[in-house]
Each structure stands twice: as C-alpha cells, then as structure tokens.
Short mmCIF file of C-alpha atoms in Angstrom, two decimals:
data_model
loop_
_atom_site.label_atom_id
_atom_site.label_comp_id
_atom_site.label_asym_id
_atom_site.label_seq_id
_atom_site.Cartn_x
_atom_site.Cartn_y
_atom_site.Cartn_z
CA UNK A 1 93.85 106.72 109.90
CA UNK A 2 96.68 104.98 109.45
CA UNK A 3 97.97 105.24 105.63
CA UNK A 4 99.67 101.84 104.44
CA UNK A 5 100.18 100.10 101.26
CA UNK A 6 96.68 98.36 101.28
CA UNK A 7 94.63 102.35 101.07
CA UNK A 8 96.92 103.05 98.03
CA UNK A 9 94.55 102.23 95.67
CA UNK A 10 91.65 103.73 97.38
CA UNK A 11 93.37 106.84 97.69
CA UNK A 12 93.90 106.57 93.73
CA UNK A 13 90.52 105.85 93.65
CA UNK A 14 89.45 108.80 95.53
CA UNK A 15 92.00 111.43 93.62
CA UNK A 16 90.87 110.26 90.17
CA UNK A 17 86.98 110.30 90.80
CA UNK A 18 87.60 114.01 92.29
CA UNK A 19 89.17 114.80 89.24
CA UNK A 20 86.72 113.36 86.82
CA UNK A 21 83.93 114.35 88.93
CA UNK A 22 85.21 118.13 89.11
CA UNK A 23 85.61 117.94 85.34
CA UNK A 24 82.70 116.56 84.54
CA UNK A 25 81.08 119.39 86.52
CA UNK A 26 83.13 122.06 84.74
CA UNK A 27 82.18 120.95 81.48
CA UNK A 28 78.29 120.71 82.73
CA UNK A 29 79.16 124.39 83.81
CA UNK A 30 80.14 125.66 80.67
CA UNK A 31 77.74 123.52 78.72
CA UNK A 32 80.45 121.58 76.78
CA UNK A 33 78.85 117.83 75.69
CA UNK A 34 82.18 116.20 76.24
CA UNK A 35 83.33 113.78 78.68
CA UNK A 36 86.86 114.50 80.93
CA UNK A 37 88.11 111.35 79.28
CA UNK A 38 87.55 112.71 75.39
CA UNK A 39 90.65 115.39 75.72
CA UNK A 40 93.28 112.86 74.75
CA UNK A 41 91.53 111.00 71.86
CA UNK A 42 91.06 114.56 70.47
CA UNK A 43 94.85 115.45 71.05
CA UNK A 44 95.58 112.77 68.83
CA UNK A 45 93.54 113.56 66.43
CA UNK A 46 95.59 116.82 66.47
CA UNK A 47 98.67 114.33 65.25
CA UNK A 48 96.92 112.49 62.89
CA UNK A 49 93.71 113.25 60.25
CA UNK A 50 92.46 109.62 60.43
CA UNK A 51 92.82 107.37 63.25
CA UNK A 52 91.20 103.27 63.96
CA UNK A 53 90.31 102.08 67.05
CA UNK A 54 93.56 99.88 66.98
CA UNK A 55 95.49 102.96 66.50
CA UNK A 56 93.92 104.60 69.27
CA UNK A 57 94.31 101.88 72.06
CA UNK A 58 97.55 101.13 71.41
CA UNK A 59 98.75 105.05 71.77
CA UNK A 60 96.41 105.59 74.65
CA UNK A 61 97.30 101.87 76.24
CA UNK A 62 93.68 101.29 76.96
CA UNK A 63 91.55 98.12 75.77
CA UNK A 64 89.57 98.48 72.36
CA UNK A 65 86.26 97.94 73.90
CA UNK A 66 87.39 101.15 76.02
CA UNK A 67 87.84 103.06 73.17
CA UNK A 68 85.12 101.77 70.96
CA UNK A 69 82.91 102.91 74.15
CA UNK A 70 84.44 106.42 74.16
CA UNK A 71 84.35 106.40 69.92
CA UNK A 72 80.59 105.51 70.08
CA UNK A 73 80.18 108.17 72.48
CA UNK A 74 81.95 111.08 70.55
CA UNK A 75 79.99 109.69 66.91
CA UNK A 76 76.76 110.33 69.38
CA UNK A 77 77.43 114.06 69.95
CA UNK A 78 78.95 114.51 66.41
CA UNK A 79 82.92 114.96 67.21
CA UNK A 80 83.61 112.39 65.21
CA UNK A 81 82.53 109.95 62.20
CA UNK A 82 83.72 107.13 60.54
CA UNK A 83 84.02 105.73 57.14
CA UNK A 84 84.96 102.35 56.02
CA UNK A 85 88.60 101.57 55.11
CA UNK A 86 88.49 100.54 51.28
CA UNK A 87 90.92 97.63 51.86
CA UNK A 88 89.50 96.23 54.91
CA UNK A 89 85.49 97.05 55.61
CA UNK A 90 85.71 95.57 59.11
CA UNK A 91 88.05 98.93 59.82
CA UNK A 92 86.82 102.43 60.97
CA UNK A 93 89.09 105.07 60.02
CA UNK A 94 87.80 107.84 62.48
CA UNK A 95 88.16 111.68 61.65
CA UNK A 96 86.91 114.39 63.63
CA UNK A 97 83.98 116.14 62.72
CA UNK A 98 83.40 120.21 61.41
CA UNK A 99 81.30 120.35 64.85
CA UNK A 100 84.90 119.19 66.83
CA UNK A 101 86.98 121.49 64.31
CA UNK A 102 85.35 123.97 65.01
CA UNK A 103 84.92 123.51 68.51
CA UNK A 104 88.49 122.02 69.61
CA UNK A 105 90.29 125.50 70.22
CA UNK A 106 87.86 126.64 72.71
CA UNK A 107 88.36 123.00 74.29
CA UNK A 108 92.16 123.10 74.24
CA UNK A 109 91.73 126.72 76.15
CA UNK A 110 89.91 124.39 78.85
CA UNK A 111 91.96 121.60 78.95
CA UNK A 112 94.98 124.39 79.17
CA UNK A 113 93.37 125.81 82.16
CA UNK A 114 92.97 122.24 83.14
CA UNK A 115 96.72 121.69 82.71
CA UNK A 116 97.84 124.86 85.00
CA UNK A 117 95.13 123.21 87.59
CA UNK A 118 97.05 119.90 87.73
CA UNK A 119 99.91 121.57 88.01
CA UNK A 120 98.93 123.49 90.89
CA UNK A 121 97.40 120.68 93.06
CA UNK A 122 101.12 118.47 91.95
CA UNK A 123 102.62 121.97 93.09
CA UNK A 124 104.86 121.70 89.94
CA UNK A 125 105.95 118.41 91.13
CA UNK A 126 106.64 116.61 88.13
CA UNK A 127 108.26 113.52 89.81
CA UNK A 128 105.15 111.78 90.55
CA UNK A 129 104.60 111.04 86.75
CA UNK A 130 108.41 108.96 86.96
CA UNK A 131 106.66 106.84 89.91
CA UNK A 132 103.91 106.77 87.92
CA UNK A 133 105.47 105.13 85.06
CA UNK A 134 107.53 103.04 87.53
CA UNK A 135 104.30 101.61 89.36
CA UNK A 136 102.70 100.96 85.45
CA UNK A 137 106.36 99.57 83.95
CA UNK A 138 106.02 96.99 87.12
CA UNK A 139 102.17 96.41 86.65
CA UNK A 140 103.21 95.24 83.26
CA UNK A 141 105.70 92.83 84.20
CA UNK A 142 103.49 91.05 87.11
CA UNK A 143 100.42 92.27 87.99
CA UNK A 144 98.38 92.68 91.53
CA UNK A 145 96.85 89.09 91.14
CA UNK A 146 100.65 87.43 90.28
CA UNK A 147 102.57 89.19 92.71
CA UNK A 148 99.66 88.83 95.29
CA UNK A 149 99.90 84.74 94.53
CA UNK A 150 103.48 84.93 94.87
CA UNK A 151 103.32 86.52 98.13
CA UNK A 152 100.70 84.12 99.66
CA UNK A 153 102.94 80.95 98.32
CA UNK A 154 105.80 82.51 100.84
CA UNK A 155 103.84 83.04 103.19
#
C-alpha cells in the first residue's frame, strides 16, 4: 500500500488504539481499575492538592465534557472526590482519594515502565514530539475542515 497524506490519520488511528488497547490489557493483567487515559489527570494531581474541571482541561487541552467523563469515572472507582467550592457551589474542587494515595506509587512504577516502553518503540527518538507540536500548533490556527475548504475553493 501506498502511504500518502490521506492514511495519516488512519495510521494515527491505528498507533493510538494499539496503545490504549495494549494498556488497557496491561492494567486488566495486573488487575488495576484504571483506564490508560487516567495517568495524566493523576500526574497533576501530583502538582496540585485540589484541582476543577476547568483547571484540568485547560492543562490537559481537552474539552470539559472530556474530563468531566474521565472525573465521573475516577469518583466511580474511588480515586477521587469532590467537594463544593465555598464561594462558588456550581465548582468541584477535585482531590484524590486515600484509595489513589495509597495506590499512586505502585501506578507511577507502571506508567514508568510504560515510559521506557514508549521510548523503545520511538527508539529514543524524541523528535517526533516537535512534529507533534508542529502538526497541533497548525491544527490550532486552521483546522482540517478550514484548510480542506480552502483547498477545494482553489481547486
């Protein structure tokens, strides 16, 4: 098969689900409750005691309904609850649970393992992540659907 710039994002496609797939199945393995996608909303918790849902979508650049689904998800399995902010009600200020306290340094020896694993399959590439950041820098600034448009108008 020839590889062009139309398979690009089925190949991402393909690479990520093999990822989350083969994490999922780790954890599943080791008979963790977590989900592949939880690692980086407890990382930050590792920077900050309390986080909101703002808070979190903003650092992780993912929607709020995103992160309320992942949120709801952790509160399920007890990694993390959520009290009321005093000032505003409407506001969740999220902490992580004893259960995740407890439980995070035998999760951050996974996601360790998890790290050396990436690094293997990039074969210590790192340069990938600077076109990574180029392709999402110039997703920001005009997406598929406006570019795409563009493209079809000078045609």
């Amino acid at each position: 098969m020839k590889y062009n710039h139309l398979t690009f994002t089925a190949r991402l496609k393909r690479i990520s689900d093999n990822l989350l797939y083969g994490a999922k199945d780790l954890y599943k393995t080791l008979n963790l409750e977590i989900e592949p996608n939880w690692h980086l909303i407890f990382l930050l918790f590792k920077e900050k005691n309390t986080l909101t849902i703002t808070e979190i979508a903003e650092k992780l650049k993912i929607s709020q309904p995103g992160v309320i689904k992942i949120v709801n998800k952790m509160k399920t399995n007890n990694y993390l609850k959520a009290e009321k902010d005093k000032k505003d009600s409407r506001i969740q200020l999220l902490k992580l649970t004893t259960k995740a306290k407890k439980e995070l340094p035998k999760l951050e020896g996974i996601w360790s393992a998890g790290e050396k694993t990436i690094a293997d399959i990039l074969d210590n590439n790192t340069e990938i992540f600077e076109q990574l950041d180029r392709i999402e820098n110039a997703i920001l600034k005009s997406n598929y659907k406006e570019r795409t448009l563009i493209h079809l108008d000078n045609d």
